PDB file of C-alpha atoms in Angstrom:
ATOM      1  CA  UNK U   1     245.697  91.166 178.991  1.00  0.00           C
ATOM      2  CA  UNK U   2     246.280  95.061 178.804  1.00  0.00           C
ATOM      3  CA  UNK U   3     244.779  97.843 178.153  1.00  0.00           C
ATOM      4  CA  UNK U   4     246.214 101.317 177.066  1.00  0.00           C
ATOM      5  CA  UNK U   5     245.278 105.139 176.863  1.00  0.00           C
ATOM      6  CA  UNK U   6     246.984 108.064 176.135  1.00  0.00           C
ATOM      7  CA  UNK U   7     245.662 109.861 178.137  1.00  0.00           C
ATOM      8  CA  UNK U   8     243.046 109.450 180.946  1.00  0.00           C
ATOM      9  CA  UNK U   9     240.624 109.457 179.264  1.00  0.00           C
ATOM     10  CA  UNK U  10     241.821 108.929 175.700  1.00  0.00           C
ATOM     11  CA  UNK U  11     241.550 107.271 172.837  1.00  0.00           C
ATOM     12  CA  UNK U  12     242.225 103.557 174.369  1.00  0.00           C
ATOM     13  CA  UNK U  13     243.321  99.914 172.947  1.00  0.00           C
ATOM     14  CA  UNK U  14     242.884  96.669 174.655  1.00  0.00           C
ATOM     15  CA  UNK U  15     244.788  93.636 173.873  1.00  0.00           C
ATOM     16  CA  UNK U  16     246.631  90.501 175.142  1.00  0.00           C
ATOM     17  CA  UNK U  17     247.471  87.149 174.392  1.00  0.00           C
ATOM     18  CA  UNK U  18     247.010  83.622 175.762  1.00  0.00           C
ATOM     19  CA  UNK U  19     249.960  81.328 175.967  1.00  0.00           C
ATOM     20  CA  UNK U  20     250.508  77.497 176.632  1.00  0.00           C
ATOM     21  CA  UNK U  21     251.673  76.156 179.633  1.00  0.00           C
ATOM     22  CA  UNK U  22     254.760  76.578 178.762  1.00  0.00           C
ATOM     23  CA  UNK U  23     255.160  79.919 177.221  1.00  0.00           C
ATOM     24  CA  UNK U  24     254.444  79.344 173.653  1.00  0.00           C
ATOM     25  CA  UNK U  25     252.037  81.528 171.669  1.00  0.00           C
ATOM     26  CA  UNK U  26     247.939  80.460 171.144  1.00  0.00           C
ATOM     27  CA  UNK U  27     246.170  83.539 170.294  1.00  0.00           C
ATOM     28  CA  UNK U  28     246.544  86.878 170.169  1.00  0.00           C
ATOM     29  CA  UNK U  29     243.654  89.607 170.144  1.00  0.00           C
ATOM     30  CA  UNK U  30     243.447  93.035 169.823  1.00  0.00           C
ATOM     31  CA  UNK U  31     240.371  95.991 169.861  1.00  0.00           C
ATOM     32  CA  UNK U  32     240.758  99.866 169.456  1.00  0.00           C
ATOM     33  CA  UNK U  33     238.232 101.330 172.105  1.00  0.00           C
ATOM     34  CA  UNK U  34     236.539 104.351 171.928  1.00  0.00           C
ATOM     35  CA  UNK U  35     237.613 107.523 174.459  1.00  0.00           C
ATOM     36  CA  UNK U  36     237.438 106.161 178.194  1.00  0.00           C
ATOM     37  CA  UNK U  37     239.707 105.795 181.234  1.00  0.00           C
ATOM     38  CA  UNK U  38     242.551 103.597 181.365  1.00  0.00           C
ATOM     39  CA  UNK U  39     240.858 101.473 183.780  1.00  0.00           C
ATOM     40  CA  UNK U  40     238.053 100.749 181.678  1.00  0.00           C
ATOM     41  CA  UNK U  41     240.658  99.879 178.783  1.00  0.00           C
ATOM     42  CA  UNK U  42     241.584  97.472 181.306  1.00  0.00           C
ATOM     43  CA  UNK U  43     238.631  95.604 182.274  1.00  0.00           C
ATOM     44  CA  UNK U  44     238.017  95.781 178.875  1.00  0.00           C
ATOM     45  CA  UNK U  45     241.195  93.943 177.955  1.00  0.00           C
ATOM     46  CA  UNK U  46     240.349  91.436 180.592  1.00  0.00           C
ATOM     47  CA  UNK U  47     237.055  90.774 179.269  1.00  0.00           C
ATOM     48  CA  UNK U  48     238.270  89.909 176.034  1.00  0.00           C
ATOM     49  CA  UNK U  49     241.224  87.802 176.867  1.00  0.00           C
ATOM     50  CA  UNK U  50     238.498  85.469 178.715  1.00  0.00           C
ATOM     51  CA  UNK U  51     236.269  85.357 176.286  1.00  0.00           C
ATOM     52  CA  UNK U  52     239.261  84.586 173.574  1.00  0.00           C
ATOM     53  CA  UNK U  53     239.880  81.549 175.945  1.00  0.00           C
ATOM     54  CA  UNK U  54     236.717  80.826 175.803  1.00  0.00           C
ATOM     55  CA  UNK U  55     236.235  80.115 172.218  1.00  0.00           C
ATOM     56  CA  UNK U  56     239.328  78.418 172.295  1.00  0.00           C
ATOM     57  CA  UNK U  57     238.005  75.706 174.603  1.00  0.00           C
ATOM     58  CA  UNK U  58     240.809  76.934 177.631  1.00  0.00           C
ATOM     59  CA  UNK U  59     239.403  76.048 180.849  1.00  0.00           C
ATOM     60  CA  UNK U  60     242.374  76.592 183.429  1.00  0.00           C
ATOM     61  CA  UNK U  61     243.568  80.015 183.028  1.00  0.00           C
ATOM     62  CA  UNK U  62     246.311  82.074 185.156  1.00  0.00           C
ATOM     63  CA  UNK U  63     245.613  85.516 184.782  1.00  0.00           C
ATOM     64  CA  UNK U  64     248.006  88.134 184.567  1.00  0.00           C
ATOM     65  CA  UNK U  65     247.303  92.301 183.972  1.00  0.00           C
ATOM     66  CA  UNK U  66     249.219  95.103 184.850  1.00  0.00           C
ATOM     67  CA  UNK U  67     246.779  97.411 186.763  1.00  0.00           C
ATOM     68  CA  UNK U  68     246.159  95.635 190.106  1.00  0.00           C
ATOM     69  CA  UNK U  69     243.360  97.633 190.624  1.00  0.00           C
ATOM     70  CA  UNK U  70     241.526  95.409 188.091  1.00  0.00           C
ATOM     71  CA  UNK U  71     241.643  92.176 190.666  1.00  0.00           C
ATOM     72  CA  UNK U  72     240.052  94.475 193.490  1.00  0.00           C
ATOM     73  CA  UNK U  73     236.876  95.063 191.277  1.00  0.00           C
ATOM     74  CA  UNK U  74     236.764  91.266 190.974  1.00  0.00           C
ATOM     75  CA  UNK U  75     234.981  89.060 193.135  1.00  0.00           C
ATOM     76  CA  UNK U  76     236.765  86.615 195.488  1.00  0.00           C
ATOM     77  CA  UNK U  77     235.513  83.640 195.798  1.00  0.00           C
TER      78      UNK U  77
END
């Protein structure tokens, strides 16, 4: 789950994919955003990934983004 800018804030992108336990490909999605920070590109891309699992029935999910700032918005528990 990613998301890009070019700038901060930019024109932005989110997208990620979801694979099997063991590595293969399930589903891929993408979404061109509209001018905002990188962060929100993020939790963007986030929000999308889980709802892609979500229509694809996936229950148990491990997580994995590149801005770790996006798991201390989360929260634990």
């Amino acid at each position: 789950m990613d998301g890009s800018s070019l700038g901060n804030p930019e024109k932005t992108n989110a997208r990620g994919l979801i694979r099997n336990h063991i590595g293969q490909w399930i589903k891929n999605y993408a979404r061109k955003l509209r001018i905002m920070s990188s962060l929100e590109a993020e939790m963007w891309g986030l929000c999308d990934g889980l709802d892609t699992a979500l229509k694809c029935s996936i229950s148990n999910l491990i997580v994995e983004v590149d801005a770790s700032v996006v798991f201390s918005l989360l929260p634990s528990g």
